[in-house]
Every structure is written in C-alpha cells, then in structure tokens.
C-alpha cells in the first residue's frame, strides 16, 4: 500500500508453519531416513533385473545383481534450512532500527526455511492475498470474475493501484473475507487490516511463503485456472516496480509483488517483496522478504534485494550438491 495510516494495536502471532511441496526427483529415489540424513539410491541395470532395494545406511555400498547391474547408496545429510538462512543473512547489512525476515522454498526439492521473527505490515503485497481470496470466492460460487473485477485485478497487481485494491477489498468482505480464505490457505499468522486499512494487514514471512505455495504450487485451494491467472499478472509488473526478489532471478525469470509504505507515525518505511524466481536454467524458488524500520524507500529496497540474493544463493549451494550430485556419484558396474 502506498498510503499511510496508524499502526493497528492488534498483532497476529508469528507462525513457524511452513508447508512444503513434495516434488518427485527424476533418477533419484528416496529410500529412507537415518540419524545422519536421507539415503538415496541410483541403480542401472543392463537387462532383465527386477526391482532394486537396499537396507544399507552406509555412506556408500555396492552390491552386484547377478552380474547384470549394481546399486550404490549415498547418505545425504539432512539440511537445516533455518540455520542455512541464518548463516546466509550474516552477510546482509541490516541498518540500525530496521528489521528483516526471509522465507524460501525450493520448489524442486521441497526444502524450505525461514529467518527472522515477528509480524510485519503487508503494505501492497496483500494485494496478492486479496486477489487469491476473490478467486477462491468466485470458485466457491462457480462463477468467473466479472469484467470489472478483472480490470481491478490487473491494475491492482500490475500497477499496484490502491483504488482497485480498495474496490476488491470491499468485494471480498474486507478483513473477514480475507481471514476466512487464509484459514483455508493455511496461513496461521496473518490478520486482515481494520476497516479499509488493508495495507496494515499483519503477516509473517512464513505465512507469505504459504500464500505463494497456493499461487505457484499444485497442492492448492485455487484451481489451475485461478493460479495461472494470478501468476500471469505477477509476471507483468510495471517496469518501475520490478525490484525486490527479482534481484535473485536470472534475467526476467520472475513473478512478484512488492509493497512499500511510509509510516506516518515514524517516517520510516515498510518494504516487502514476494514471488517466484528461477535460476540455473529453470530451478525455481519461492521467496518472501519482509522489512520495516527503513530510513528511506531506497534503503529498504536495497535491504530486501540483498536478503533475497543471499537467501537464494544459500539454497542454490545446497541444490547443486544434494540430492542430484549424490545420484551422479553412483555408478553402474559393467
């Protein structure tokens, strides 16, 4: 939201709930978990071999199969993604008085984590939630969006138009409608703003990650058509608003929504950014970065972009080593 208002006294409790998407990994099968991590197996049979199984939890084991194939298992240490993000954020300079929280999900591996505590004003990132709520309500009523609703939605997401957001905020039933939809979406630490103060909706980075999963994931309350519609709008943001999590993407491989709000009581800025970014030829991550207490809008944008880049870089370092590299290290016998 690009207007200001008094901070609400009501605050939602932060949520640590981060539902993960489970994506099947080609060429790698997860056999089981050990105290030290997850055991992966790669097998290659030359002819006529049956199903492959392994009970080994060792770092590496080879077993011939009638001379026709082999199996190697590799124990991959489980990653503490919260700790990974905490370590990555040490390289990010957070100005005195400012606060930042980050949440990331690797859409391929399903690994996700969060850094930072507390709740934040959404500012205009709530517009994604407003449209998701409208789409869910339309699905429930078994109707398409009206021409007027589509016009408002386009202006609200692509141009961050506040009047359009206010119109749709009324249409969904304000905070009551948003909160009801968010309960179905799995958001547990978000509370809609009072009356028309939609930009003062309170949320957490973990909840914004859960919302992004509803928009970009297959396991969603939103239909495939609704998800595609919202994704399309988030991929066509106005040129002057293409900052934030997009800093962590390769080229134009992003879909996002940003929020910026100068607080009238302090003169400090809330700067937020949420979306999907792709790197390394299409490896996708969902990223939510929330911040407040920024001295200027520019300072807040710089903080959010630095946090997004550091977080995605940390996740990339893991994705390049597990589990794909574990599979690559397994070889078949002649």
Coordinates of C-alpha atoms in Angstrom, one line a residue, residues 69-277:
X69 CA 23.8 -54.4 -12.6
X70 CA 24.8 -52.6 -9.4
X71 CA 23.4 -50.4 -6.7
X72 CA 25.1 -47.6 -4.7
X73 CA 23.6 -45.7 -1.9
X74 CA 24.7 -42.3 -0.7
X75 CA 23.7 -40.9 2.6
X76 CA 23.0 -37.2 2.2
X77 CA 23.0 -35.2 5.5
X78 CA 19.6 -33.5 6.1
X79 CA 19.8 -29.8 5.7
X80 CA 18.7 -27.4 8.4
X81 CA 17.3 -24.7 6.2
X82 CA 16.6 -22.3 9.0
X83 CA 20.2 -22.5 10.0
X84 CA 21.2 -22.1 6.4
X85 CA 19.3 -18.9 6.1
X86 CA 20.6 -17.6 9.4
X87 CA 24.1 -18.2 8.2
X88 CA 23.4 -16.5 4.8
X89 CA 21.9 -13.5 6.4
X90 CA 25.1 -12.8 8.3
X91 CA 26.4 -11.3 5.1
X92 CA 23.5 -8.9 4.8
X93 CA 23.9 -5.5 6.5
X94 CA 20.7 -4.6 8.3
X95 CA 20.7 -0.9 9.3
X96 CA 20.2 0.1 12.9
X97 CA 16.5 0.3 13.6
X98 CA 15.4 -1.9 10.7
X99 CA 14.2 -5.5 10.8
X100 CA 14.0 -8.1 8.1
X101 CA 12.5 -11.6 7.8
X102 CA 13.0 -14.1 4.9
X103 CA 11.4 -17.3 3.9
X104 CA 12.4 -19.5 1.0
X105 CA 11.1 -22.8 -0.6
X106 CA 12.9 -24.8 -3.2
X107 CA 10.1 -26.0 -5.5
X108 CA 12.2 -28.9 -6.8
X109 CA 13.4 -30.5 -3.5
X110 CA 10.6 -29.2 -1.2
X111 CA 13.2 -27.9 1.2
X112 CA 12.2 -24.6 2.9
X113 CA 13.1 -22.4 5.9
X114 CA 12.7 -19.0 7.4
X115 CA 14.8 -16.4 9.1
X116 CA 13.6 -13.6 11.4
X117 CA 10.8 -13.3 13.9
X118 CA 7.8 -11.0 14.4
X119 CA 5.0 -9.7 12.3
X120 CA 5.1 -7.1 9.6
X121 CA 2.7 -4.7 7.8
X122 CA 2.0 -6.2 4.4
X123 CA 1.7 -2.9 2.6
X124 CA 0.8 -3.8 -1.1
X125 CA 1.9 -7.4 -1.0
X126 CA -1.5 -8.1 0.5
X127 CA -2.9 -7.4 -3.0
X128 CA -1.9 -11.0 -3.9
X129 CA -3.9 -12.3 -1.0
X130 CA -6.8 -10.1 -1.9
X131 CA -6.9 -11.5 -5.4
X132 CA -6.4 -15.0 -4.2
X133 CA -9.4 -14.6 -1.9
X134 CA -11.5 -13.2 -4.7
X135 CA -10.6 -16.1 -6.9
X136 CA -11.4 -18.6 -4.2
X137 CA -14.8 -17.0 -3.5
X138 CA -15.6 -17.0 -7.2
X139 CA -14.7 -20.7 -7.4
X140 CA -17.0 -21.4 -4.5
X141 CA -19.8 -19.6 -6.3
X142 CA -19.0 -21.4 -9.5
X143 CA -18.6 -18.2 -11.5
X144 CA -15.9 -16.4 -13.5
X145 CA -14.6 -13.0 -12.5
X146 CA -16.6 -10.1 -13.9
X147 CA -15.1 -7.7 -16.4
X148 CA -14.9 -5.1 -13.7
X149 CA -13.2 -7.5 -11.3
X150 CA -10.6 -8.4 -13.9
X151 CA -9.9 -4.7 -14.6
X152 CA -9.4 -4.0 -10.9
X153 CA -7.2 -7.1 -10.5
X154 CA -5.0 -6.2 -13.4
X155 CA -4.5 -2.6 -12.1
X156 CA -4.1 -3.8 -8.6
X157 CA -1.3 -6.4 -9.3
X158 CA 0.5 -5.0 -12.3
X159 CA 0.4 -1.3 -11.3
X160 CA -0.2 -1.6 -7.6
X161 CA -3.2 0.6 -7.9
X162 CA -4.7 1.4 -4.5
X163 CA -8.2 2.3 -5.6
X164 CA -8.6 -1.0 -7.4
X165 CA -7.3 -2.8 -4.2
X166 CA -9.9 -0.9 -2.1
X167 CA -12.7 -1.9 -4.5
X168 CA -11.7 -5.6 -4.3
X169 CA -11.1 -5.4 -0.6
X170 CA -14.8 -4.4 -0.2
X171 CA -15.8 -7.1 -2.7
X172 CA -14.2 -9.9 -0.7
X173 CA -15.8 -8.7 2.6
X174 CA -12.7 -6.8 3.9
X175 CA -10.7 -8.5 6.7
X176 CA -13.4 -11.1 7.5
X177 CA -13.3 -12.4 3.9
X178 CA -9.5 -12.4 3.8
X179 CA -9.1 -14.1 7.1
X180 CA -11.6 -16.8 6.1
X181 CA -9.8 -17.5 2.9
X182 CA -6.4 -17.5 4.7
X183 CA -7.6 -20.2 7.0
X184 CA -8.2 -22.4 4.0
X185 CA -4.9 -21.4 2.5
X186 CA -3.0 -22.5 5.6
X187 CA -1.9 -19.0 6.8
X188 CA -1.9 -19.1 10.6
X189 CA -0.1 -15.8 11.5
X190 CA -1.9 -13.3 9.2
X191 CA -4.7 -10.9 10.2
X192 CA -6.5 -8.5 7.9
X193 CA -6.3 -4.8 8.5
X194 CA -9.1 -2.9 10.2
X195 CA -11.9 -1.5 8.0
X196 CA -10.3 -0.1 4.8
X197 CA -6.7 -0.3 6.1
X198 CA -5.8 -3.3 4.0
X199 CA -2.2 -2.3 3.8
X200 CA -1.9 -2.7 7.6
X201 CA -2.8 -6.4 7.4
X202 CA -0.3 -8.2 9.6
X203 CA 1.7 -11.2 8.4
X204 CA 4.9 -13.2 8.7
X205 CA 7.4 -14.3 6.1
X206 CA 6.4 -18.0 6.7
X207 CA 2.8 -17.1 6.0
X208 CA 3.7 -15.3 2.8
X209 CA 5.6 -18.4 1.7
X210 CA 2.4 -20.5 2.4
X211 CA 0.4 -18.0 0.3
X212 CA 3.0 -18.3 -2.5
X213 CA 2.5 -22.1 -2.4
X214 CA -1.2 -21.5 -3.0
X215 CA -0.4 -19.4 -6.1
X216 CA 2.5 -21.4 -7.5
X217 CA 2.1 -24.9 -6.1
X218 CA -0.1 -27.8 -7.3
X219 CA -1.5 -28.6 -3.8
X220 CA -3.7 -25.6 -3.6
X221 CA -7.2 -24.4 -2.8
X222 CA -7.0 -22.4 -6.0
X223 CA -7.9 -24.1 -9.3
X224 CA -5.3 -24.4 -12.1
X225 CA -7.0 -21.6 -14.0
X226 CA -7.0 -19.3 -11.0
X227 CA -3.4 -20.0 -10.3
X228 CA -2.4 -19.4 -13.9
X229 CA -4.3 -16.1 -13.9
X230 CA -2.6 -14.8 -10.8
X231 CA 0.8 -16.0 -11.9
X232 CA 0.3 -14.2 -15.2
X233 CA -0.4 -10.9 -13.6
X234 CA 2.6 -11.2 -11.2
X235 CA 4.8 -11.8 -14.2
X236 CA 3.8 -8.5 -15.8
X237 CA 4.6 -6.0 -13.1
X238 CA 5.0 -2.4 -14.2
X239 CA 8.6 -1.5 -15.2
X240 CA 9.3 0.8 -12.3
X241 CA 8.2 -1.9 -9.8
X242 CA 10.4 -4.8 -10.9
X243 CA 12.7 -4.7 -7.9
X244 CA 12.8 -6.9 -4.8
X245 CA 13.0 -10.7 -5.0
X246 CA 13.7 -10.4 -8.8
X247 CA 17.2 -9.4 -7.9
X248 CA 17.8 -13.1 -7.2
X249 CA 16.5 -14.3 -10.5
X250 CA 18.2 -14.9 -13.8
X251 CA 17.1 -12.2 -16.2
X252 CA 13.3 -12.0 -16.4
X253 CA 12.6 -15.3 -14.8
X254 CA 10.4 -14.0 -12.0
X255 CA 6.9 -13.3 -10.9
X256 CA 6.4 -11.0 -8.0
X257 CA 4.5 -8.3 -6.0
X258 CA 6.1 -5.6 -4.0
X259 CA 4.9 -3.4 -1.2
X260 CA 6.1 -0.1 0.1
X261 CA 4.6 2.1 2.9
X262 CA 6.0 5.1 4.7
X263 CA 4.6 5.1 8.2
X264 CA 3.1 8.5 9.2
X265 CA 3.9 8.0 12.9
X266 CA 7.7 7.4 12.4
X267 CA 8.5 8.4 8.9
X268 CA 10.2 5.0 8.4
X269 CA 9.4 2.6 5.5
X270 CA 7.9 -0.8 5.3
X271 CA 9.5 -2.5 2.2
X272 CA 8.3 -6.0 1.2
X273 CA 8.7 -8.4 -1.8
X274 CA 7.2 -11.8 -2.5
X275 CA 7.3 -14.1 -5.6
X276 CA 8.9 -16.9 -7.5
X277 CA 12.4 -16.7 -9.1

